[in-house]
PDB file of C-alpha atoms in Angstrom:
ATOM      1  CA  MET W   1      89.728 111.957 101.641  1.00  0.00           C
ATOM      2  CA  ARG W   2      88.245 109.609 103.565  1.00  0.00           C
ATOM      3  CA  THR W   3      88.939 109.520 107.209  1.00  0.00           C
ATOM      4  CA  MET W   4      90.123 106.961 109.038  1.00  0.00           C
ATOM      5  CA  SER W   5      87.567 106.010 111.043  1.00  0.00           C
ATOM      6  CA  LEU W   6      85.538 104.783 107.999  1.00  0.00           C
ATOM      7  CA  ALA W   7      88.491 102.251 107.631  1.00  0.00           C
ATOM      8  CA  PHE W   8      88.898 103.107 103.786  1.00  0.00           C
ATOM      9  CA  VAL W   9      91.764 100.772 103.291  1.00  0.00           C
ATOM     10  CA  THR W  10      93.721  97.842 103.857  1.00  0.00           C
ATOM     11  CA  PHE W  11      95.790  96.610 101.278  1.00  0.00           C
ATOM     12  CA  PHE W  12      98.729  93.763 101.509  1.00  0.00           C
ATOM     13  CA  SER W  13      97.602  92.807 104.674  1.00  0.00           C
ATOM     14  CA  VAL W  14      98.261  88.770 105.066  1.00  0.00           C
ATOM     15  CA  VAL W  15      95.230  86.966 105.607  1.00  0.00           C
ATOM     16  CA  THR W  16      94.570  83.064 106.282  1.00  0.00           C
ATOM     17  CA  CYS W  17      91.506  81.049 107.171  1.00  0.00           C
ATOM     18  CA  THR W  18      92.728  81.675 110.852  1.00  0.00           C
ATOM     19  CA  GLY W  19      92.909  85.541 110.740  1.00  0.00           C
ATOM     20  CA  ILE W  20      96.027  88.281 110.122  1.00  0.00           C
ATOM     21  CA  ALA W  21      99.325  86.609 109.379  1.00  0.00           C
ATOM     22  CA  SER W  22     102.986  88.079 110.017  1.00  0.00           C
ATOM     23  CA  ALA W  23     105.303  88.091 107.117  1.00  0.00           C
ATOM     24  CA  ALA W  24     107.217  85.344 108.240  1.00  0.00           C
ATOM     25  CA  SER W  25     104.123  82.910 108.093  1.00  0.00           C
ATOM     26  CA  LEU W  26     103.546  83.426 104.469  1.00  0.00           C
ATOM     27  CA  LYS W  27     103.769  80.131 102.751  1.00  0.00           C
ATOM     28  CA  ALA W  28     103.024  78.523  99.355  1.00  0.00           C
ATOM     29  CA  GLY W  29      99.373  77.710  99.132  1.00  0.00           C
ATOM     30  CA  ASP W  30      98.052  80.937 100.793  1.00  0.00           C
ATOM     31  CA  THR W  31      95.747  83.129  98.517  1.00  0.00           C
ATOM     32  CA  LEU W  32      95.242  86.833  99.074  1.00  0.00           C
ATOM     33  CA  THR W  33      92.345  88.824  97.720  1.00  0.00           C
ATOM     34  CA  TYR W  34      92.095  92.212  97.330  1.00  0.00           C
ATOM     35  CA  THR W  35      89.746  94.946  95.669  1.00  0.00           C
ATOM     36  CA  MET W  36      90.384  98.294  94.027  1.00  0.00           C
ATOM     37  CA  THR W  37      88.028 101.057  93.822  1.00  0.00           C
ATOM     38  CA  SER W  38      88.773 103.879  91.613  1.00  0.00           C
ATOM     39  CA  HIS W  39      87.001 106.982  90.183  1.00  0.00           C
ATOM     40  CA  THR W  40      87.969 109.151  87.582  1.00  0.00           C
ATOM     41  CA  SER W  41      86.331 112.317  86.494  1.00  0.00           C
ATOM     42  CA  ILE W  42      87.518 114.870  83.475  1.00  0.00           C
ATOM     43  CA  SER W  43      87.184 118.484  83.560  1.00  0.00           C
ATOM     44  CA  GLY W  44      88.622 121.431  81.525  1.00  0.00           C
ATOM     45  CA  GLY W  45      89.329 121.509  77.732  1.00  0.00           C
ATOM     46  CA  ASN W  46      86.880 121.173  74.752  1.00  0.00           C
ATOM     47  CA  LEU W  47      85.987 117.569  74.860  1.00  0.00           C
ATOM     48  CA  PRO W  48      82.565 116.342  73.467  1.00  0.00           C
ATOM     49  CA  ALA W  49      80.274 116.901  75.982  1.00  0.00           C
ATOM     50  CA  GLN W  50      80.172 112.970  76.594  1.00  0.00           C
ATOM     51  CA  ALA W  51      83.593 112.956  78.121  1.00  0.00           C
ATOM     52  CA  TYR W  52      82.107 115.232  81.027  1.00  0.00           C
ATOM     53  CA  LYS W  53      79.228 112.855  82.273  1.00  0.00           C
ATOM     54  CA  ALA W  54      79.570 111.443  85.355  1.00  0.00           C
ATOM     55  CA  GLN W  55      82.189 108.507  85.237  1.00  0.00           C
ATOM     56  CA  PRO W  56      81.485 104.866  86.685  1.00  0.00           C
ATOM     57  CA  THR W  57      83.116 103.586  89.637  1.00  0.00           C
ATOM     58  CA  VAL W  58      85.697 100.944  88.631  1.00  0.00           C
ATOM     59  CA  VAL W  59      85.701  98.058  90.990  1.00  0.00           C
ATOM     60  CA  THR W  60      88.785  95.709  90.407  1.00  0.00           C
ATOM     61  CA  THR W  61      89.712  92.400  92.179  1.00  0.00           C
ATOM     62  CA  PHE W  62      93.155  91.045  92.365  1.00  0.00           C
ATOM     63  CA  THR W  63      93.525  87.265  93.847  1.00  0.00           C
ATOM     64  CA  MET W  64      97.222  86.693  94.542  1.00  0.00           C
ATOM     65  CA  GLU W  65      98.172  82.847  95.279  1.00  0.00           C
ATOM     66  CA  ILE W  66     101.398  82.500  97.076  1.00  0.00           C
ATOM     67  CA  LYS W  67     103.477  80.029  94.769  1.00  0.00           C
ATOM     68  CA  ALA W  68     106.661  80.101  96.763  1.00  0.00           C
ATOM     69  CA  VAL W  69     108.360  81.561  99.574  1.00  0.00           C
ATOM     70  CA  ASP W  70     112.266  81.792  99.833  1.00  0.00           C
ATOM     71  CA  ALA W  71     114.300  81.780 103.266  1.00  0.00           C
ATOM     72  CA  ASP W  72     114.677  85.681 103.312  1.00  0.00           C
ATOM     73  CA  GLY W  73     110.980  85.970 103.184  1.00  0.00           C
ATOM     74  CA  THR W  74     110.215  86.737  99.375  1.00  0.00           C
ATOM     75  CA  GLY W  75     106.994  85.580  98.141  1.00  0.00           C
ATOM     76  CA  HIS W  76     106.487  84.749  94.576  1.00  0.00           C
ATOM     77  CA  VAL W  77     102.996  85.806  93.727  1.00  0.00           C
ATOM     78  CA  HIS W  78     100.768  84.659  90.785  1.00  0.00           C
ATOM     79  CA  VAL W  79      98.074  87.228  90.414  1.00  0.00           C
ATOM     80  CA  LYS W  80      94.759  86.775  88.580  1.00  0.00           C
ATOM     81  CA  ARG W  81      92.952  90.079  87.923  1.00  0.00           C
ATOM     82  CA  HIS W  82      89.282  90.676  87.230  1.00  0.00           C
ATOM     83  CA  ARG W  83      87.396  93.952  86.435  1.00  0.00           C
ATOM     84  CA  GLU W  84      83.626  94.335  87.589  1.00  0.00           C
ATOM     85  CA  PRO W  85      81.229  95.483  84.422  1.00  0.00           C
ATOM     86  CA  PRO W  86      79.841  98.890  85.403  1.00  0.00           C
ATOM     87  CA  PRO W  87      76.240  98.913  85.536  1.00  0.00           C
ATOM     88  CA  GLY W  88      74.010  99.528  82.182  1.00  0.00           C
ATOM     89  CA  MET W  89      76.471  97.519  80.007  1.00  0.00           C
ATOM     90  CA  VAL W  90      74.691  95.101  77.447  1.00  0.00           C
ATOM     91  CA  ALA W  91      75.795  91.203  77.155  1.00  0.00           C
ATOM     92  CA  TRP W  92      78.260  91.700  74.424  1.00  0.00           C
ATOM     93  CA  GLN W  93      79.898  94.874  75.982  1.00  0.00           C
ATOM     94  CA  VAL W  94      80.155  92.598  79.305  1.00  0.00           C
ATOM     95  CA  ALA W  95      81.707  89.691  77.230  1.00  0.00           C
ATOM     96  CA  ALA W  96      84.424  92.485  75.319  1.00  0.00           C
ATOM     97  CA  LEU W  97      85.100  93.672  78.848  1.00  0.00           C
ATOM     98  CA  GLU W  98      85.992  90.598  80.576  1.00  0.00           C
ATOM     99  CA  LYS W  99      87.898  89.326  77.728  1.00  0.00           C
ATOM    100  CA  GLN W 100      90.166  92.417  77.674  1.00  0.00           C
ATOM    101  CA  ALA W 101      89.986  93.258  81.255  1.00  0.00           C
ATOM    102  CA  ASN W 102      90.765  90.034  82.925  1.00  0.00           C
ATOM    103  CA  ALA W 103      94.472  89.167  83.144  1.00  0.00           C
ATOM    104  CA  GLU W 104      96.926  87.089  84.935  1.00  0.00           C
ATOM    105  CA  CYS W 105     100.430  88.082  85.767  1.00  0.00           C
ATOM    106  CA  ASP W 106     103.564  87.053  88.058  1.00  0.00           C
ATOM    107  CA  VAL W 107     105.016  89.544  90.798  1.00  0.00           C
ATOM    108  CA  THR W 108     107.396  89.267  94.068  1.00  0.00           C
ATOM    109  CA  LEU W 109     106.351  90.482  97.034  1.00  0.00           C
ATOM    110  CA  THR W 110     109.546  91.642  99.126  1.00  0.00           C
ATOM    111  CA  LYS W 111     109.754  90.765 102.987  1.00  0.00           C
ATOM    112  CA  TYR W 112     108.994  94.307 103.559  1.00  0.00           C
ATOM    113  CA  GLY W 113     105.931  94.250 101.514  1.00  0.00           C
ATOM    114  CA  GLY W 114     107.178  96.038  98.347  1.00  0.00           C
ATOM    115  CA  VAL W 115     105.537  94.582  94.962  1.00  0.00           C
ATOM    116  CA  LEU W 116     108.030  93.948  92.146  1.00  0.00           C
ATOM    117  CA  ALA W 117     106.791  93.432  88.731  1.00  0.00           C
ATOM    118  CA  ALA W 118     108.563  92.949  85.344  1.00  0.00           C
ATOM    119  CA  VAL W 119     107.166  95.134  82.778  1.00  0.00           C
ATOM    120  CA  ASP W 120     107.916  95.139  79.056  1.00  0.00           C
ATOM    121  CA  ASP W 121     107.469  98.341  77.715  1.00  0.00           C
ATOM    122  CA  SER W 122     107.745  97.394  74.011  1.00  0.00           C
ATOM    123  CA  TYR W 123     104.425  95.969  74.155  1.00  0.00           C
ATOM    124  CA  GLN W 124     102.705  99.538  74.816  1.00  0.00           C
ATOM    125  CA  THR W 125     105.604 101.082  72.120  1.00  0.00           C
ATOM    126  CA  SER W 126     104.218  98.502  69.527  1.00  0.00           C
ATOM    127  CA  GLN W 127     100.415  98.899  70.869  1.00  0.00           C
ATOM    128  CA  ALA W 128     100.597 103.005  70.243  1.00  0.00           C
ATOM    129  CA  SER W 129     102.764 102.952  66.770  1.00  0.00           C
ATOM    130  CA  ALA W 130     101.625 104.405  63.628  1.00  0.00           C
ATOM    131  CA  LYS W 131     100.252 102.193  61.120  1.00  0.00           C
ATOM    132  CA  PRO W 132     103.004 101.120  59.029  1.00  0.00           C
ATOM    133  CA  ASP W 133     103.007 102.354  55.467  1.00  0.00           C
ATOM    134  CA  GLY W 134     101.654  99.643  52.881  1.00  0.00           C
ATOM    135  CA  MET W 135      98.910  98.401  55.856  1.00  0.00           C
ATOM    136  CA  SER W 136      95.451  98.984  55.102  1.00  0.00           C
ATOM    137  CA  LEU W 137      93.380 100.617  58.106  1.00  0.00           C
ATOM    138  CA  ALA W 138      91.585  97.136  58.190  1.00  0.00           C
ATOM    139  CA  GLN W 139      94.778  95.242  58.222  1.00  0.00           C
ATOM    140  CA  TYR W 140      96.129  97.742  61.167  1.00  0.00           C
ATOM    141  CA  ARG W 141      92.595  97.152  62.950  1.00  0.00           C
ATOM    142  CA  ASP W 142      93.293  93.425  63.217  1.00  0.00           C
ATOM    143  CA  GLN W 143      96.870  93.788  64.164  1.00  0.00           C
ATOM    144  CA  ILE W 144      95.708  95.812  67.068  1.00  0.00           C
ATOM    145  CA  VAL W 145      93.010  93.467  68.131  1.00  0.00           C
ATOM    146  CA  ALA W 146      95.427  90.506  67.857  1.00  0.00           C
ATOM    147  CA  GLN W 147      97.851  91.971  70.249  1.00  0.00           C
ATOM    148  CA  ALA W 148      95.180  93.109  72.492  1.00  0.00           C
ATOM    149  CA  ASN W 149      93.809  89.436  72.839  1.00  0.00           C
ATOM    150  CA  ASP W 150      97.567  88.230  72.951  1.00  0.00           C
ATOM    151  CA  PRO W 151      97.777  86.581  76.945  1.00  0.00           C
ATOM    152  CA  GLY W 152     101.209  87.793  77.146  1.00  0.00           C
ATOM    153  CA  TYR W 153     100.263  91.804  76.148  1.00  0.00           C
ATOM    154  CA  ARG W 154      97.146  91.167  78.911  1.00  0.00           C
ATOM    155  CA  ALA W 155      99.614  89.692  81.573  1.00  0.00           C
ATOM    156  CA  ASN W 156     101.997  92.536  80.985  1.00  0.00           C
ATOM    157  CA  GLU W 157      99.045  95.375  81.606  1.00  0.00           C
ATOM    158  CA  ALA W 158      98.052  93.568  84.325  1.00  0.00           C
ATOM    159  CA  ALA W 159     101.613  94.132  86.095  1.00  0.00           C
ATOM    160  CA  ARG W 160     101.974  97.560  84.901  1.00  0.00           C
ATOM    161  CA  GLU W 161      98.809  98.524  86.100  1.00  0.00           C
ATOM    162  CA  LEU W 162      99.246  96.819  89.794  1.00  0.00           C
ATOM    163  CA  LYS W 163     102.867  98.252  89.622  1.00  0.00           C
ATOM    164  CA  GLY W 164     101.435 101.731  89.284  1.00  0.00           C
ATOM    165  CA  ASP W 165      98.534 101.296  91.839  1.00  0.00           C
ATOM    166  CA  PHE W 166     101.280 100.306  94.412  1.00  0.00           C
ATOM    167  CA  ALA W 167     103.775 102.878  93.798  1.00  0.00           C
ATOM    168  CA  ALA W 168     103.016 104.896  97.204  1.00  0.00           C
ATOM    169  CA  GLY W 169     103.281 101.725  98.894  1.00  0.00           C
ATOM    170  CA  ASN W 170     106.245 100.822  97.332  1.00  0.00           C
ATOM    171  CA  ALA W 171     107.808 104.203  98.091  1.00  0.00           C
ATOM    172  CA  VAL W 172     107.717 103.357 101.614  1.00  0.00           C
ATOM    173  CA  ALA W 173     108.400  99.404 101.501  1.00  0.00           C
ATOM    174  CA  LEU W 174     111.193  99.669  99.599  1.00  0.00           C
ATOM    175  CA  SER W 175     112.886 102.060 101.925  1.00  0.00           C
ATOM    176  CA  VAL W 176     111.670 101.708 105.488  1.00  0.00           C
ATOM    177  CA  ALA W 177     114.616  99.099 105.936  1.00  0.00           C
ATOM    178  CA  ARG W 178     117.381 101.601 105.621  1.00  0.00           C
ATOM    179  CA  ARG W 179     115.789 104.107 108.043  1.00  0.00           C
ATOM    180  CA  LYS W 180     117.039 104.367 111.645  1.00  0.00           C
ATOM    181  CA  SER W 181     114.117 106.202 112.523  1.00  0.00           C
ATOM    182  CA  LEU W 182     110.269 106.498 111.696  1.00  0.00           C
ATOM    183  CA  GLY W 183     109.447 109.176 114.187  1.00  0.00           C
ATOM    184  CA  PRO W 184     106.843 112.200 113.258  1.00  0.00           C
ATOM    185  CA  GLY W 185     108.271 114.476 110.946  1.00  0.00           C
ATOM    186  CA  ASP W 186     110.969 112.011 109.641  1.00  0.00           C
ATOM    187  CA  GLY W 187     111.286 112.243 105.822  1.00  0.00           C
ATOM    188  CA  TRP W 188     113.527 111.295 102.846  1.00  0.00           C
ATOM    189  CA  LYS W 189     113.161 111.046  99.129  1.00  0.00           C
ATOM    190  CA  ALA W 190     112.328 107.725  97.537  1.00  0.00           C
ATOM    191  CA  VAL W 191     113.071 106.501  93.913  1.00  0.00           C
ATOM    192  CA  VAL W 192     110.618 103.770  92.541  1.00  0.00           C
ATOM    193  CA  ASP W 193     110.878 102.742  88.819  1.00  0.00           C
ATOM    194  CA  GLY W 194     112.962 105.933  88.508  1.00  0.00           C
ATOM    195  CA  ALA W 195     110.335 108.177  89.675  1.00  0.00           C
ATOM    196  CA  ALA W 196     110.927 110.437  92.890  1.00  0.00           C
ATOM    197  CA  TYR W 197     108.703 110.495  95.809  1.00  0.00           C
ATOM    198  CA  ASP W 198     108.566 112.809  99.157  1.00  0.00           C
ATOM    199  CA  VAL W 199     108.035 110.378 102.196  1.00  0.00           C
ATOM    200  CA  ARG W 200     107.205 111.918 105.496  1.00  0.00           C
ATOM    201  CA  VAL W 201     106.208 110.306 108.815  1.00  0.00           C
ATOM    202  CA  THR W 202     102.988 112.155 110.012  1.00  0.00           C
ATOM    203  CA  GLY W 203     102.644 109.711 113.200  1.00  0.00           C
ATOM    204  CA  LYS W 204     101.109 106.563 114.506  1.00  0.00           C
ATOM    205  CA  ALA W 205      97.466 105.612 114.250  1.00  0.00           C
ATOM    206  CA  PRO W 206      95.293 102.282 114.834  1.00  0.00           C
ATOM    207  CA  PHE W 207      94.409 100.984 111.419  1.00  0.00           C
ATOM    208  CA  GLU W 208      92.208  97.721 110.787  1.00  0.00           C
ATOM    209  CA  GLY W 209      93.356  96.042 113.967  1.00  0.00           C
ATOM    210  CA  HIS W 210      97.015  97.290 113.394  1.00  0.00           C
ATOM    211  CA  SER W 211      99.305  99.566 115.122  1.00  0.00           C
ATOM    212  CA  THR W 212     100.600 101.470 112.427  1.00  0.00           C
ATOM    213  CA  THR W 213     102.911 104.151 111.333  1.00  0.00           C
ATOM    214  CA  VAL W 214     101.300 106.744 108.858  1.00  0.00           C
ATOM    215  CA  PHE W 215     103.025 108.157 106.160  1.00  0.00           C
ATOM    216  CA  ASP W 216     102.209 110.953 103.601  1.00  0.00           C
ATOM    217  CA  VAL W 217     103.590 110.121 100.177  1.00  0.00           C
ATOM    218  CA  LYS W 218     103.849 113.192  97.394  1.00  0.00           C
ATOM    219  CA  SER W 219     105.228 112.977  93.762  1.00  0.00           C
ATOM    220  CA  GLY W 220     104.861 115.139  90.716  1.00  0.00           C
ATOM    221  CA  THR W 221     106.102 114.942  87.281  1.00  0.00           C
ATOM    222  CA  GLU W 222     106.422 117.368  84.402  1.00  0.00           C
ATOM    223  CA  PHE W 223     106.117 116.196  80.922  1.00  0.00           C
ATOM    224  CA  GLN W 224     106.070 117.896  77.546  1.00  0.00           C
ATOM    225  CA  SER W 225     102.348 118.428  77.267  1.00  0.00           C
ATOM    226  CA  GLY W 226     101.483 119.072  81.151  1.00  0.00           C
ATOM    227  CA  SER W 227     102.103 117.641  84.482  1.00  0.00           C
ATOM    228  CA  THR W 228     100.915 114.644  86.955  1.00  0.00           C
ATOM    229  CA  THR W 229     100.583 115.436  90.771  1.00  0.00           C
ATOM    230  CA  ALA W 230     100.132 112.207  92.962  1.00  0.00           C
ATOM    231  CA  ASP W 231      99.083 112.604  97.074  1.00  0.00           C
ATOM    232  CA  ALA W 232      98.966 109.131  99.115  1.00  0.00           C
ATOM    233  CA  THR W 233      98.221 108.128 102.639  1.00  0.00           C
ATOM    234  CA  VAL W 234     100.214 104.802 103.635  1.00  0.00           C
ATOM    235  CA  TYR W 235      99.422 103.053 106.585  1.00  0.00           C
ATOM    236  CA  TYR W 236     102.417 100.428 107.230  1.00  0.00           C
ATOM    237  CA  ASP W 237     102.797  97.613 110.122  1.00  0.00           C
ATOM    238  CA  VAL W 238     106.296  97.826 111.047  1.00  0.00           C
ATOM    239  CA  THR W 239     105.892  94.940 113.136  1.00  0.00           C
ATOM    240  CA  MET W 240     104.445  92.851 109.980  1.00  0.00           C
ATOM    241  CA  GLN W 241     106.696  94.954 107.543  1.00  0.00           C
ATOM    242  CA  ARG W 242     103.507  95.140 105.527  1.00  0.00           C
ATOM    243  CA  VAL W 243     101.790  97.845 104.122  1.00  0.00           C
ATOM    244  CA  VAL W 244      98.060  97.482 105.421  1.00  0.00           C
ATOM    245  CA  GLY W 245      96.571 100.793 104.148  1.00  0.00           C
ATOM    246  CA  ILE W 246      96.740 102.839 100.805  1.00  0.00           C
ATOM    247  CA  TYR W 247      94.605 105.922 100.043  1.00  0.00           C
ATOM    248  CA  SER W 248      95.822 107.764  96.658  1.00  0.00           C
ATOM    249  CA  ALA W 249      94.436 111.030  94.607  1.00  0.00           C
ATOM    250  CA  THR W 250      95.922 111.665  91.393  1.00  0.00           C
ATOM    251  CA  HIS W 251      95.782 114.670  88.937  1.00  0.00           C
ATOM    252  CA  THR W 252      96.978 115.414  85.543  1.00  0.00           C
ATOM    253  CA  LYS W 253      96.775 118.394  83.483  1.00  0.00           C
ATOM    254  CA  ILE W 254      97.329 118.809  80.034  1.00  0.00           C
ATOM    255  CA  GLN W 255      98.472 122.372  79.057  1.00  0.00           C
ATOM    256  CA  ILE W 256      97.942 122.414  75.530  1.00  0.00           C
ATOM    257  CA  THR W 257      94.150 121.222  75.612  1.00  0.00           C
ATOM    258  CA  GLY W 258      93.342 122.561  79.073  1.00  0.00           C
ATOM    259  CA  MET W 259      91.827 119.258  80.113  1.00  0.00           C
ATOM    260  CA  GLU W 260      92.357 118.153  83.681  1.00  0.00           C
ATOM    261  CA  ASN W 261      91.711 114.319  85.020  1.00  0.00           C
ATOM    262  CA  SER W 262      91.287 113.359  88.446  1.00  0.00           C
ATOM    263  CA  THR W 263      91.529 109.430  89.999  1.00  0.00           C
ATOM    264  CA  THR W 264      90.859 108.583  93.332  1.00  0.00           C
ATOM    265  CA  SER W 265      91.741 105.050  94.390  1.00  0.00           C
ATOM    266  CA  ASP W 266      91.851 102.774  97.279  1.00  0.00           C
ATOM    267  CA  PHE W 267      92.516  99.201  97.964  1.00  0.00           C
ATOM    268  CA  VAL W 268      90.342  96.772 100.292  1.00  0.00           C
ATOM    269  CA  LEU W 269      91.254  93.680 101.810  1.00  0.00           C
ATOM    270  CA  GLN W 270      88.330  91.285 101.740  1.00  0.00           C
ATOM    271  CA  GLN W 271      88.681  89.475 104.699  1.00  0.00           C
TER     272      GLN W 271
END
């Protein structure tokens, strides 16, 4: 994990042409741009050697357009997602990636900085379904390609990705309003989209020009074939009521194969 002195992440600070704005100053027409840098590595198991080669760093840009702000401070946001092609891709691969990776979706930004995104799980279910009887492999392939090209499907997956990436931030932002104390050592359990998170205040620290309260956010999930653990550091500006920093590390282990997948990601505010 990077140290704070490297200023490794700033996320969901609000920026205008005149600098960082408070939650109350959000207005229709504001545009917020953030990048997410992530890296994944695979170990264990008996996969082909290619699977264990160094994976490229993935850089994703989220351009967030504020369409409207309610009287209670809730922002209605249109998000445009763009993923940069990794080095070494040829032209046709870049074109295919851009067609699939670029998408738009709508989310809600709560008064306290939480990100709410509606996701339709039926898309994922149909994408993963087995080939129907009587359908040829070519027809089945064409059906999958058609769904992947469907703007609704891509929007749904963009919303799913953003919600997942911001889960640790939501564990803080969706629960701080109910806390009477945010002193070092204070802790509680938060539930976000059915997942439980252990949230603990570790102290206060200056971060990217903000006076922040720092949280340690942990989660763990057991499933039929393995387990996933996630550990994040979240920096929250209580005055702005915004998450201003997130760094997360996720580790998944598949018991049957022995394969392990580790991903680190951070968000950076483009000022």
